[in-house]
PDB file of C-alpha atoms and ligand atoms in Angstrom:
ATOM      1  CA  UNK A   1      73.956 -39.994  23.803  1.00  0.00           C
ATOM      2  CA  UNK A   2      74.685 -43.185  21.843  1.00  0.00           C
ATOM      3  CA  UNK A   3      71.350 -44.597  20.853  1.00  0.00           C
ATOM      4  CA  UNK A   4      70.297 -47.841  22.545  1.00  0.00           C
ATOM      5  CA  UNK A   5      67.214 -49.817  21.571  1.00  0.00           C
ATOM      6  CA  UNK A   6      65.644 -49.981  25.044  1.00  0.00           C
ATOM      7  CA  UNK A   7      62.509 -51.613  23.682  1.00  0.00           C
ATOM      8  CA  UNK A   8      64.563 -54.633  22.723  1.00  0.00           C
ATOM      9  CA  UNK A   9      66.928 -54.597  25.702  1.00  0.00           C
ATOM     10  CA  UNK A  10      67.154 -58.219  26.655  1.00  0.00           C
ATOM     11  CA  UNK A  11      69.774 -58.234  29.382  1.00  0.00           C
ATOM     12  CA  UNK A  12      69.031 -60.003  32.620  1.00  0.00           C
ATOM     13  CA  UNK A  13      67.360 -57.584  35.003  1.00  0.00           C
ATOM     14  CA  UNK A  14      66.087 -58.029  38.559  1.00  0.00           C
ATOM     15  CA  UNK A  15      62.413 -57.560  39.384  1.00  0.00           C
ATOM     16  CA  UNK A  16      61.175 -57.858  42.966  1.00  0.00           C
ATOM     17  CA  UNK A  17      63.541 -60.600  43.972  1.00  0.00           C
ATOM     18  CA  UNK A  18      63.702 -62.484  40.671  1.00  0.00           C
ATOM     19  CA  UNK A  19      66.346 -62.390  37.927  1.00  0.00           C
ATOM     20  CA  UNK A  20      64.431 -62.062  34.670  1.00  0.00           C
ATOM     21  CA  UNK A  21      64.830 -60.786  31.108  1.00  0.00           C
ATOM     22  CA  UNK A  22      64.346 -57.033  30.859  1.00  0.00           C
ATOM     23  CA  UNK A  23      62.008 -57.399  27.856  1.00  0.00           C
ATOM     24  CA  UNK A  24      59.709 -59.718  29.818  1.00  0.00           C
ATOM     25  CA  UNK A  25      59.314 -57.361  32.782  1.00  0.00           C
ATOM     26  CA  UNK A  26      55.782 -56.038  32.826  1.00  0.00           C
ATOM     27  CA  UNK A  27      53.774 -53.753  35.041  1.00  0.00           C
ATOM     28  CA  UNK A  28      50.134 -52.623  35.301  1.00  0.00           C
ATOM     29  CA  UNK A  29      48.969 -49.540  33.400  1.00  0.00           C
ATOM     30  CA  UNK A  30      47.058 -48.452  36.514  1.00  0.00           C
ATOM     31  CA  UNK A  31      50.220 -48.286  38.624  1.00  0.00           C
ATOM     32  CA  UNK A  32      50.030 -45.229  40.845  1.00  0.00           C
ATOM     33  CA  UNK A  33      53.438 -44.064  39.682  1.00  0.00           C
ATOM     34  CA  UNK A  34      52.410 -43.957  36.029  1.00  0.00           C
ATOM     35  CA  UNK A  35      49.634 -41.515  36.903  1.00  0.00           C
ATOM     36  CA  UNK A  36      51.171 -39.564  39.769  1.00  0.00           C
ATOM     37  CA  UNK A  37      54.955 -39.903  39.192  1.00  0.00           C
ATOM     38  CA  UNK A  38      55.435 -41.675  42.533  1.00  0.00           C
ATOM     39  CA  UNK A  39      58.723 -43.308  41.580  1.00  0.00           C
ATOM     40  CA  UNK A  40      62.393 -42.904  42.443  1.00  0.00           C
ATOM     41  CA  UNK A  41      65.414 -44.091  40.534  1.00  0.00           C
ATOM     42  CA  UNK A  42      69.185 -44.139  40.380  1.00  0.00           C
ATOM     43  CA  UNK A  43      71.857 -44.127  37.711  1.00  0.00           C
ATOM     44  CA  UNK A  44      75.036 -45.999  38.525  1.00  0.00           C
ATOM     45  CA  UNK A  45      78.100 -46.236  36.269  1.00  0.00           C
ATOM     46  CA  UNK A  46      80.004 -49.438  35.748  1.00  0.00           C
ATOM     47  CA  UNK A  47      83.701 -49.040  35.078  1.00  0.00           C
ATOM     48  CA  UNK A  48      85.740 -52.146  34.366  1.00  0.00           C
ATOM     49  CA  UNK A  49      83.088 -54.529  35.770  1.00  0.00           C
ATOM     50  CA  UNK A  50      82.699 -52.519  38.984  1.00  0.00           C
ATOM     51  CA  UNK A  51      79.781 -50.296  39.993  1.00  0.00           C
ATOM     52  CA  UNK A  52      81.191 -46.858  40.834  1.00  0.00           C
ATOM     53  CA  UNK A  53      80.104 -45.423  44.223  1.00  0.00           C
ATOM     54  CA  UNK A  54      77.577 -48.235  44.541  1.00  0.00           C
ATOM     55  CA  UNK A  55      77.047 -47.780  48.272  1.00  0.00           C
ATOM     56  CA  UNK A  56      76.382 -44.051  47.909  1.00  0.00           C
ATOM     57  CA  UNK A  57      73.932 -44.556  45.036  1.00  0.00           C
ATOM     58  CA  UNK A  58      71.912 -47.255  46.781  1.00  0.00           C
ATOM     59  CA  UNK A  59      71.848 -45.134  49.917  1.00  0.00           C
ATOM     60  CA  UNK A  60      70.482 -42.194  47.930  1.00  0.00           C
ATOM     61  CA  UNK A  61      67.973 -44.499  46.219  1.00  0.00           C
ATOM     62  CA  UNK A  62      66.502 -45.608  49.535  1.00  0.00           C
ATOM     63  CA  UNK A  63      66.614 -42.051  50.881  1.00  0.00           C
ATOM     64  CA  UNK A  64      64.864 -40.687  47.766  1.00  0.00           C
ATOM     65  CA  UNK A  65      61.953 -43.042  48.485  1.00  0.00           C
ATOM     66  CA  UNK A  66      61.840 -42.076  52.149  1.00  0.00           C
ATOM     67  CA  UNK A  67      61.592 -38.411  51.163  1.00  0.00           C
ATOM     68  CA  UNK A  68      58.522 -39.306  49.064  1.00  0.00           C
ATOM     69  CA  UNK A  69      57.077 -41.206  52.033  1.00  0.00           C
ATOM     70  CA  UNK A  70      57.703 -44.835  51.097  1.00  0.00           C
ATOM     71  CA  UNK A  71      60.311 -47.481  51.800  1.00  0.00           C
ATOM     72  CA  UNK A  72      62.212 -49.470  49.201  1.00  0.00           C
ATOM     73  CA  UNK A  73      61.380 -52.978  50.439  1.00  0.00           C
ATOM     74  CA  UNK A  74      64.979 -54.265  50.150  1.00  0.00           C
ATOM     75  CA  UNK A  75      67.950 -53.587  52.392  1.00  0.00           C
ATOM     76  CA  UNK A  76      71.071 -51.698  51.340  1.00  0.00           C
ATOM     77  CA  UNK A  77      73.231 -54.857  51.266  1.00  0.00           C
ATOM     78  CA  UNK A  78      70.733 -56.845  49.260  1.00  0.00           C
ATOM     79  CA  UNK A  79      70.454 -54.181  46.542  1.00  0.00           C
ATOM     80  CA  UNK A  80      74.236 -53.790  46.358  1.00  0.00           C
ATOM     81  CA  UNK A  81      74.574 -57.561  45.940  1.00  0.00           C
ATOM     82  CA  UNK A  82      71.958 -57.612  43.183  1.00  0.00           C
ATOM     83  CA  UNK A  83      73.812 -54.875  41.260  1.00  0.00           C
ATOM     84  CA  UNK A  84      77.059 -56.858  41.485  1.00  0.00           C
ATOM     85  CA  UNK A  85      75.309 -60.033  40.335  1.00  0.00           C
ATOM     86  CA  UNK A  86      73.745 -58.230  37.352  1.00  0.00           C
ATOM     87  CA  UNK A  87      77.173 -57.027  36.225  1.00  0.00           C
ATOM     88  CA  UNK A  88      78.464 -60.610  36.387  1.00  0.00           C
ATOM     89  CA  UNK A  89      75.428 -62.226  34.763  1.00  0.00           C
ATOM     90  CA  UNK A  90      75.425 -59.755  31.869  1.00  0.00           C
ATOM     91  CA  UNK A  91      79.230 -59.452  31.630  1.00  0.00           C
ATOM     92  CA  UNK A  92      79.020 -55.643  31.426  1.00  0.00           C
ATOM     93  CA  UNK A  93      82.467 -54.042  31.539  1.00  0.00           C
ATOM     94  CA  UNK A  94      81.463 -50.406  31.047  1.00  0.00           C
ATOM     95  CA  UNK A  95      77.825 -49.616  31.471  1.00  0.00           C
ATOM     96  CA  UNK A  96      75.031 -48.380  33.613  1.00  0.00           C
ATOM     97  CA  UNK A  97      72.664 -49.725  36.269  1.00  0.00           C
ATOM     98  CA  UNK A  98      69.178 -48.269  36.689  1.00  0.00           C
ATOM     99  CA  UNK A  99      67.397 -49.123  39.959  1.00  0.00           C
ATOM    100  CA  UNK A 100      63.756 -48.024  40.036  1.00  0.00           C
ATOM    101  CA  UNK A 101      61.178 -48.218  42.836  1.00  0.00           C
ATOM    102  CA  UNK A 102      57.572 -47.225  42.367  1.00  0.00           C
ATOM    103  CA  UNK A 103      54.096 -47.312  43.820  1.00  0.00           C
ATOM    104  CA  UNK A 104      52.162 -50.025  42.040  1.00  0.00           C
ATOM    105  CA  UNK A 105      48.449 -50.525  41.423  1.00  0.00           C
ATOM    106  CA  UNK A 106      45.815 -49.794  44.099  1.00  0.00           C
ATOM    107  CA  UNK A 107      44.749 -46.168  44.002  1.00  0.00           C
ATOM    108  CA  UNK A 108      43.559 -43.898  41.246  1.00  0.00           C
ATOM    109  CA  UNK A 109      43.715 -40.775  43.378  1.00  0.00           C
ATOM    110  CA  UNK A 110      46.845 -39.079  44.726  1.00  0.00           C
ATOM    111  CA  UNK A 111      46.637 -40.962  48.039  1.00  0.00           C
ATOM    112  CA  UNK A 112      48.888 -43.992  48.157  1.00  0.00           C
ATOM    113  CA  UNK A 113      48.210 -45.592  51.542  1.00  0.00           C
ATOM    114  CA  UNK A 114      48.912 -49.371  51.596  1.00  0.00           C
ATOM    115  CA  UNK A 115      50.092 -49.527  48.008  1.00  0.00           C
ATOM    116  CA  UNK A 116      52.760 -52.111  47.287  1.00  0.00           C
ATOM    117  CA  UNK A 117      56.165 -50.858  46.234  1.00  0.00           C
ATOM    118  CA  UNK A 118      57.827 -52.541  43.280  1.00  0.00           C
ATOM    119  CA  UNK A 119      61.565 -52.571  42.723  1.00  0.00           C
ATOM    120  CA  UNK A 120      63.418 -53.195  39.509  1.00  0.00           C
ATOM    121  CA  UNK A 121      67.046 -52.966  38.414  1.00  0.00           C
ATOM    122  CA  UNK A 122      68.087 -52.837  34.766  1.00  0.00           C
ATOM    123  CA  UNK A 123      71.577 -52.832  33.298  1.00  0.00           C
ATOM    124  CA  UNK A 124      73.068 -51.969  29.916  1.00  0.00           C
ATOM    125  CA  UNK A 125      76.279 -51.167  28.080  1.00  0.00           C
ATOM    126  CA  UNK A 126      76.794 -47.421  28.057  1.00  0.00           C
ATOM    127  CA  UNK A 127      80.293 -46.157  27.421  1.00  0.00           C
ATOM    128  CA  UNK A 128      79.566 -42.404  26.897  1.00  0.00           C
ATOM    129  CA  UNK A 129      76.626 -40.062  27.554  1.00  0.00           C
ATOM    130  CA  UNK A 130      77.629 -37.036  25.522  1.00  0.00           C
ATOM    131  CA  UNK A 131      79.652 -37.777  22.366  1.00  0.00           C
ATOM    132  CA  UNK A 132      83.440 -38.332  22.461  1.00  0.00           C
ATOM    133  CA  UNK A 133      83.646 -34.985  20.690  1.00  0.00           C
ATOM    134  CA  UNK A 134      81.676 -33.307  23.477  1.00  0.00           C
ATOM    135  CA  UNK A 135      84.122 -34.528  26.095  1.00  0.00           C
ATOM    136  CA  UNK A 136      87.047 -33.215  24.052  1.00  0.00           C
ATOM    137  CA  UNK A 137      85.583 -29.971  22.706  1.00  0.00           C
ATOM    138  CA  UNK A 138      82.863 -29.176  25.228  1.00  0.00           C
ATOM    139  CA  UNK A 139      79.076 -29.044  25.040  1.00  0.00           C
ATOM    140  CA  UNK A 140      76.712 -26.196  24.237  1.00  0.00           C
ATOM    141  CA  UNK A 141      73.964 -25.248  26.699  1.00  0.00           C
ATOM    142  CA  UNK A 142      70.926 -23.172  25.987  1.00  0.00           C
ATOM    143  CA  UNK A 143      69.107 -21.398  28.817  1.00  0.00           C
ATOM    144  CA  UNK A 144      65.843 -23.017  29.782  1.00  0.00           C
ATOM    145  CA  UNK A 145      62.675 -21.053  30.492  1.00  0.00           C
ATOM    146  CA  UNK A 146      61.875 -23.631  33.156  1.00  0.00           C
ATOM    147  CA  UNK A 147      63.105 -22.782  36.656  1.00  0.00           C
ATOM    148  CA  UNK A 148      64.098 -25.204  39.390  1.00  0.00           C
ATOM    149  CA  UNK A 149      61.464 -25.076  42.151  1.00  0.00           C
ATOM    150  CA  UNK A 150      62.549 -24.034  45.639  1.00  0.00           C
ATOM    151  CA  UNK A 151      63.106 -26.745  48.250  1.00  0.00           C
ATOM    152  CA  UNK A 152      59.896 -25.604  49.943  1.00  0.00           C
ATOM    153  CA  UNK A 153      57.947 -26.419  46.773  1.00  0.00           C
ATOM    154  CA  UNK A 154      59.372 -29.791  45.725  1.00  0.00           C
ATOM    155  CA  UNK A 155      61.332 -32.758  47.153  1.00  0.00           C
ATOM    156  CA  UNK A 156      64.550 -31.440  45.627  1.00  0.00           C
ATOM    157  CA  UNK A 157      66.877 -33.914  47.392  1.00  0.00           C
ATOM    158  CA  UNK A 158      64.973 -36.938  46.103  1.00  0.00           C
ATOM    159  CA  UNK A 159      65.926 -38.389  42.733  1.00  0.00           C
ATOM    160  CA  UNK A 160      62.249 -38.785  41.949  1.00  0.00           C
ATOM    161  CA  UNK A 161      60.570 -39.088  38.581  1.00  0.00           C
ATOM    162  CA  UNK A 162      58.212 -36.161  39.114  1.00  0.00           C
ATOM    163  CA  UNK A 163      61.047 -33.653  39.184  1.00  0.00           C
ATOM    164  CA  UNK A 164      62.213 -34.768  35.764  1.00  0.00           C
ATOM    165  CA  UNK A 165      59.158 -33.371  33.952  1.00  0.00           C
ATOM    166  CA  UNK A 166      60.720 -29.934  33.658  1.00  0.00           C
ATOM    167  CA  UNK A 167      64.061 -31.535  32.772  1.00  0.00           C
ATOM    168  CA  UNK A 168      62.510 -33.426  29.880  1.00  0.00           C
ATOM    169  CA  UNK A 169      60.817 -30.303  28.571  1.00  0.00           C
ATOM    170  CA  UNK A 170      64.022 -28.298  28.940  1.00  0.00           C
ATOM    171  CA  UNK A 171      66.151 -30.997  27.313  1.00  0.00           C
ATOM    172  CA  UNK A 172      63.768 -31.491  24.370  1.00  0.00           C
ATOM    173  CA  UNK A 173      63.678 -27.777  23.754  1.00  0.00           C
ATOM    174  CA  UNK A 174      67.513 -27.583  23.841  1.00  0.00           C
ATOM    175  CA  UNK A 175      67.787 -30.366  21.221  1.00  0.00           C
ATOM    176  CA  UNK A 176      65.284 -28.601  18.977  1.00  0.00           C
ATOM    177  CA  UNK A 177      67.476 -25.484  19.091  1.00  0.00           C
ATOM    178  CA  UNK A 178      70.613 -27.491  18.263  1.00  0.00           C
ATOM    179  CA  UNK A 179      72.145 -27.508  21.770  1.00  0.00           C
ATOM    180  CA  UNK A 180      73.366 -30.460  23.832  1.00  0.00           C
ATOM    181  CA  UNK A 181      71.507 -29.589  27.011  1.00  0.00           C
ATOM    182  CA  UNK A 182      69.880 -26.751  28.950  1.00  0.00           C
ATOM    183  CA  UNK A 183      71.080 -24.658  31.860  1.00  0.00           C
ATOM    184  CA  UNK A 184      68.328 -24.216  34.438  1.00  0.00           C
ATOM    185  CA  UNK A 185      68.095 -21.259  36.807  1.00  0.00           C
ATOM    186  CA  UNK A 186      66.291 -21.095  40.132  1.00  0.00           C
ATOM    187  CA  UNK A 187      63.434 -18.721  40.839  1.00  0.00           C
ATOM    188  CA  UNK A 188      65.877 -16.038  42.120  1.00  0.00           C
ATOM    189  CA  UNK A 189      67.760 -15.802  38.777  1.00  0.00           C
ATOM    190  CA  UNK A 190      70.640 -17.817  40.172  1.00  0.00           C
ATOM    191  CA  UNK A 191      72.347 -20.732  38.433  1.00  0.00           C
ATOM    192  CA  UNK A 192      70.989 -24.149  39.426  1.00  0.00           C
ATOM    193  CA  UNK A 193      72.128 -27.036  37.198  1.00  0.00           C
ATOM    194  CA  UNK A 194      71.434 -28.682  33.834  1.00  0.00           C
ATOM    195  CA  UNK A 195      68.683 -31.212  33.203  1.00  0.00           C
ATOM    196  CA  UNK A 196      70.777 -34.087  34.574  1.00  0.00           C
ATOM    197  CA  UNK A 197      74.081 -32.767  35.869  1.00  0.00           C
ATOM    198  CA  UNK A 198      75.517 -30.280  38.328  1.00  0.00           C
ATOM    199  CA  UNK A 199      77.459 -27.266  37.095  1.00  0.00           C
ATOM    200  CA  UNK A 200      80.758 -25.584  38.013  1.00  0.00           C
ATOM    201  CA  UNK A 201      82.448 -22.359  36.838  1.00  0.00           C
ATOM    202  CA  UNK A 202      86.048 -21.187  37.037  1.00  0.00           C
ATOM    203  CA  UNK A 203      86.587 -17.534  37.946  1.00  0.00           C
ATOM    204  CA  UNK A 204      90.250 -16.460  38.028  1.00  0.00           C
ATOM    205  CA  UNK A 205      91.543 -19.952  38.930  1.00  0.00           C
ATOM    206  CA  UNK A 206      88.864 -20.445  41.554  1.00  0.00           C
ATOM    207  CA  UNK A 207      86.191 -23.085  41.073  1.00  0.00           C
ATOM    208  CA  UNK A 208      82.689 -22.009  42.074  1.00  0.00           C
ATOM    209  CA  UNK A 209      79.519 -24.074  42.157  1.00  0.00           C
ATOM    210  CA  UNK A 210      75.979 -23.263  43.326  1.00  0.00           C
ATOM    211  CA  UNK A 211      74.734 -24.474  46.703  1.00  0.00           C
ATOM    212  CA  UNK A 212      72.661 -27.648  46.275  1.00  0.00           C
ATOM    213  CA  UNK A 213      69.390 -26.372  47.702  1.00  0.00           C
ATOM    214  CA  UNK A 214      66.920 -26.622  44.842  1.00  0.00           C
ATOM    215  CA  UNK A 215      68.734 -29.522  43.157  1.00  0.00           C
ATOM    216  CA  UNK A 216      70.528 -32.791  43.915  1.00  0.00           C
ATOM    217  CA  UNK A 217      73.890 -32.672  45.645  1.00  0.00           C
ATOM    218  CA  UNK A 218      75.329 -35.041  43.043  1.00  0.00           C
ATOM    219  CA  UNK A 219      77.712 -37.814  44.016  1.00  0.00           C
ATOM    220  CA  UNK A 220      80.094 -36.700  41.239  1.00  0.00           C
ATOM    221  CA  UNK A 221      79.740 -33.085  42.416  1.00  0.00           C
ATOM    222  CA  UNK A 222      80.836 -34.097  45.914  1.00  0.00           C
ATOM    223  CA  UNK A 223      83.804 -35.990  44.439  1.00  0.00           C
ATOM    224  CA  UNK A 224      84.865 -32.971  42.364  1.00  0.00           C
ATOM    225  CA  UNK A 225      84.841 -30.778  45.469  1.00  0.00           C
ATOM    226  CA  UNK A 226      87.114 -33.325  47.186  1.00  0.00           C
ATOM    227  CA  UNK A 227      89.415 -33.417  44.146  1.00  0.00           C
ATOM    228  CA  UNK A 228      89.728 -29.608  44.234  1.00  0.00           C
ATOM    229  CA  UNK A 229      90.811 -29.813  47.886  1.00  0.00           C
ATOM    230  CA  UNK A 230      93.341 -32.550  47.039  1.00  0.00           C
ATOM    231  CA  UNK A 231      94.772 -30.556  44.132  1.00  0.00           C
ATOM    232  CA  UNK A 232      94.855 -27.307  46.130  1.00  0.00           C
ATOM    233  CA  UNK A 233      92.418 -25.677  43.742  1.00  0.00           C
ATOM    234  CA  UNK A 234      90.296 -23.051  45.476  1.00  0.00           C
ATOM    235  CA  UNK A 235      86.664 -24.142  45.577  1.00  0.00           C
ATOM    236  CA  UNK A 236      83.609 -22.318  46.842  1.00  0.00           C
ATOM    237  CA  UNK A 237      79.940 -23.260  47.017  1.00  0.00           C
ATOM    238  CA  UNK A 238      77.748 -20.176  46.747  1.00  0.00           C
ATOM    239  CA  UNK A 239      74.857 -18.545  44.973  1.00  0.00           C
ATOM    240  CA  UNK A 240      75.841 -17.481  41.455  1.00  0.00           C
ATOM    241  CA  UNK A 241      73.677 -14.894  39.742  1.00  0.00           C
ATOM    242  CA  UNK A 242      73.144 -15.559  36.065  1.00  0.00           C
ATOM    243  CA  UNK A 243      74.674 -12.205  35.105  1.00  0.00           C
ATOM    244  CA  UNK A 244      77.952 -13.135  36.885  1.00  0.00           C
ATOM    245  CA  UNK A 245      78.842 -16.060  34.647  1.00  0.00           C
ATOM    246  CA  UNK A 246      80.013 -13.810  31.806  1.00  0.00           C
ATOM    247  CA  UNK A 247      83.168 -13.321  33.927  1.00  0.00           C
ATOM    248  CA  UNK A 248      83.923 -17.057  34.155  1.00  0.00           C
ATOM    249  CA  UNK A 249      86.747 -18.462  32.021  1.00  0.00           C
ATOM    250  CA  UNK A 250      85.679 -22.118  32.199  1.00  0.00           C
ATOM    251  CA  UNK A 251      82.553 -24.095  32.877  1.00  0.00           C
ATOM    252  CA  UNK A 252      81.921 -27.829  33.290  1.00  0.00           C
ATOM    253  CA  UNK A 253      79.119 -30.166  34.266  1.00  0.00           C
ATOM    254  CA  UNK A 254      79.290 -33.247  36.483  1.00  0.00           C
ATOM    255  CA  UNK A 255      77.152 -36.329  36.842  1.00  0.00           C
ATOM    256  CA  UNK A 256      77.207 -40.095  36.797  1.00  0.00           C
ATOM    257  CA  UNK A 257      76.366 -40.149  33.102  1.00  0.00           C
ATOM    258  CA  UNK A 258      78.090 -36.902  32.108  1.00  0.00           C
ATOM    259  CA  UNK A 259      81.175 -37.611  34.282  1.00  0.00           C
ATOM    260  CA  UNK A 260      83.087 -34.309  33.991  1.00  0.00           C
ATOM    261  CA  UNK A 261      82.254 -32.633  30.685  1.00  0.00           C
ATOM    262  CA  UNK A 262      83.494 -29.181  29.684  1.00  0.00           C
ATOM    263  CA  UNK A 263      81.008 -26.561  28.472  1.00  0.00           C
ATOM    264  CA  UNK A 264      82.135 -24.400  25.574  1.00  0.00           C
ATOM    265  CA  UNK A 265      79.039 -22.240  25.254  1.00  0.00           C
ATOM    266  CA  UNK A 266      76.020 -21.119  27.273  1.00  0.00           C
ATOM    267  CA  UNK A 267      73.684 -19.154  25.035  1.00  0.00           C
ATOM    268  CA  UNK A 268      76.031 -16.594  23.477  1.00  0.00           C
ATOM    269  CA  UNK A 269      78.711 -16.798  26.196  1.00  0.00           C
ATOM    270  CA  UNK A 270      81.810 -18.839  25.420  1.00  0.00           C
ATOM    271  CA  UNK A 271      84.243 -20.592  27.753  1.00  0.00           C
ATOM    272  CA  UNK A 272      87.768 -21.977  27.344  1.00  0.00           C
ATOM    273  CA  UNK A 273      88.127 -25.678  26.621  1.00  0.00           C
ATOM    274  CA  UNK A 274      91.722 -26.882  26.344  1.00  0.00           C
ATOM    275  CA  UNK A 275      94.231 -29.345  27.734  1.00  0.00           C
ATOM    276  CA  UNK A 276      95.714 -26.834  30.159  1.00  0.00           C
ATOM    277  CA  UNK A 277      92.364 -25.908  31.695  1.00  0.00           C
ATOM    278  CA  UNK A 278      91.495 -26.412  35.350  1.00  0.00           C
ATOM    279  CA  UNK A 279      88.554 -28.499  34.128  1.00  0.00           C
ATOM    280  CA  UNK A 280      90.954 -30.851  32.388  1.00  0.00           C
ATOM    281  CA  UNK A 281      93.181 -31.063  35.472  1.00  0.00           C
ATOM    282  CA  UNK A 282      90.193 -32.118  37.571  1.00  0.00           C
ATOM    283  CA  UNK A 283      88.930 -34.528  34.910  1.00  0.00           C
ATOM    284  CA  UNK A 284      92.371 -36.146  34.540  1.00  0.00           C
ATOM    285  CA  UNK A 285      92.570 -36.679  38.283  1.00  0.00           C
ATOM    286  CA  UNK A 286      89.061 -38.152  38.292  1.00  0.00           C
ATOM    287  CA  UNK A 287      89.893 -40.497  35.410  1.00  0.00           C
ATOM    288  CA  UNK A 288      93.283 -41.591  36.710  1.00  0.00           C
ATOM    289  CA  UNK A 289      92.695 -41.764  40.459  1.00  0.00           C
ATOM    290  CA  UNK A 290      89.020 -42.016  41.244  1.00  0.00           C
ATOM    291  CA  UNK A 291      87.232 -44.209  38.703  1.00  0.00           C
TER     292      UNK A 291
HETATM  293  N1  PMP B   1      71.208 -33.337  38.849  1.00  0.00           N
HETATM  294  C1  PMP B   1      70.310 -34.121  38.232  1.00  0.00           C
HETATM  295  C2  PMP B   1      68.953 -33.575  37.933  1.00  0.00           C
HETATM  296  C3  PMP B   1      70.643 -35.433  37.890  1.00  0.00           C
HETATM  297  O1  PMP B   1      69.747 -36.217  37.270  1.00  0.00           O
HETATM  298  C4  PMP B   1      71.940 -35.907  38.178  1.00  0.00           C
HETATM  299  C5  PMP B   1      72.302 -37.324  37.810  1.00  0.00           C
HETATM  300  N2  PMP B   1      71.979 -38.206  38.826  1.00  0.00           N
HETATM  301  C6  PMP B   1      72.857 -35.052  38.820  1.00  0.00           C
HETATM  302  C7  PMP B   1      72.451 -33.771  39.134  1.00  0.00           C
HETATM  303  C8  PMP B   1      74.237 -35.509  39.165  1.00  0.00           C
HETATM  304  O2  PMP B   1      74.197 -36.434  40.190  1.00  0.00           O
HETATM  305  P1  PMP B   1      75.253 -37.630  40.291  1.00  0.00           P
HETATM  306  O3  PMP B   1      76.607 -37.010  40.179  1.00  0.00           O
HETATM  307  O4  PMP B   1      74.989 -38.213  41.623  1.00  0.00           O
HETATM  308  O5  PMP B   1      74.971 -38.542  39.174  1.00  0.00           O
END
C-alpha cells in the first residue's frame, strides 16, 4: 500500500455533525470502543469524484452497528450527503472514505448501556492498495495460522473492529515472511478469505468462491458474481477445501481497496496471471463498465 502519513492527515473530515480538520478530531482515551473494540467502519472508494457503491456501503455501515447492538445516530441519506460533501470540499478525484462509529466514554466494563455513539468520516487520496506491479503480476499469499471464527462465535456479517484483530496479526506475519497478504481458512479447513478481501478460484474455466458464512459478503464480491453471469462465465459459491486449490488454474481477490487483484502464489502453489486469463476478463469488465 502506498504510504500515507495519517498522523498529519489534514483533510476536512466530518465529526458528529460538524465539518472539521481530521488532525483536530479528538476522542477520549476511556472510550468504550478503545477498550472493548465496540466500533464499526466502512471503506468506500472514490473514482473520478464519485463514491462507488455509496448506498450499499452506508447501508452495511448502519447494519454492522445494528448487529453489534447499537444504532448509528444518522440516517442513510444524511451520511450519503456528508460523503459527497467531503469529496467536494477536499477535491478528491480518486481516494477513499472511512466512516467510523463507536461507543464513546461511559463504561469501563463490557456493558455499554446508554453510552453515546460517535460518528466520524475521514477521506484521503488513495489511488492503489497493492502496488501497480501487484495488479499486473499478481500478489503472493501466505497461509495464516489464524482461522476465521464460525458465525455462531462472532458477528461475521458486521464490519466491526473486533474481527480485525486476527486480520492484523495475520497480515503482519505475512509481511514479515515477505508476502503481500495472508489466506485465512475457517475452522473446517475450508478456504475463507484474506485479511481484507474475498477470494475466488478458477477451476477449468469455472469460477468458484467460498460461501460467505464466516466472513463478509463483500460488495465487490457480489459485483464479481454479477459480472460472471453477464459474461456467461460459470460461477459457483461453495465450500472449498484447502487441499482442492492445487487444482485451480487462477486465483484472485476482491475488495473495495484491492478491487480485483490476481494472486500468483499461495504458499508454494502457483497460479496463472496473464492478459488472457478469466481474472483479467472480469477485471477489464469491472474497470470499463462498472467503476
Ligand atoms: N473481507 C474483509 C475482512 C474486508 O475487510 C473486506 C473489505 N471491506 C472485504 C472482505 C471485501 O468487502 P468489500 O468488497 O465490500 O470491500
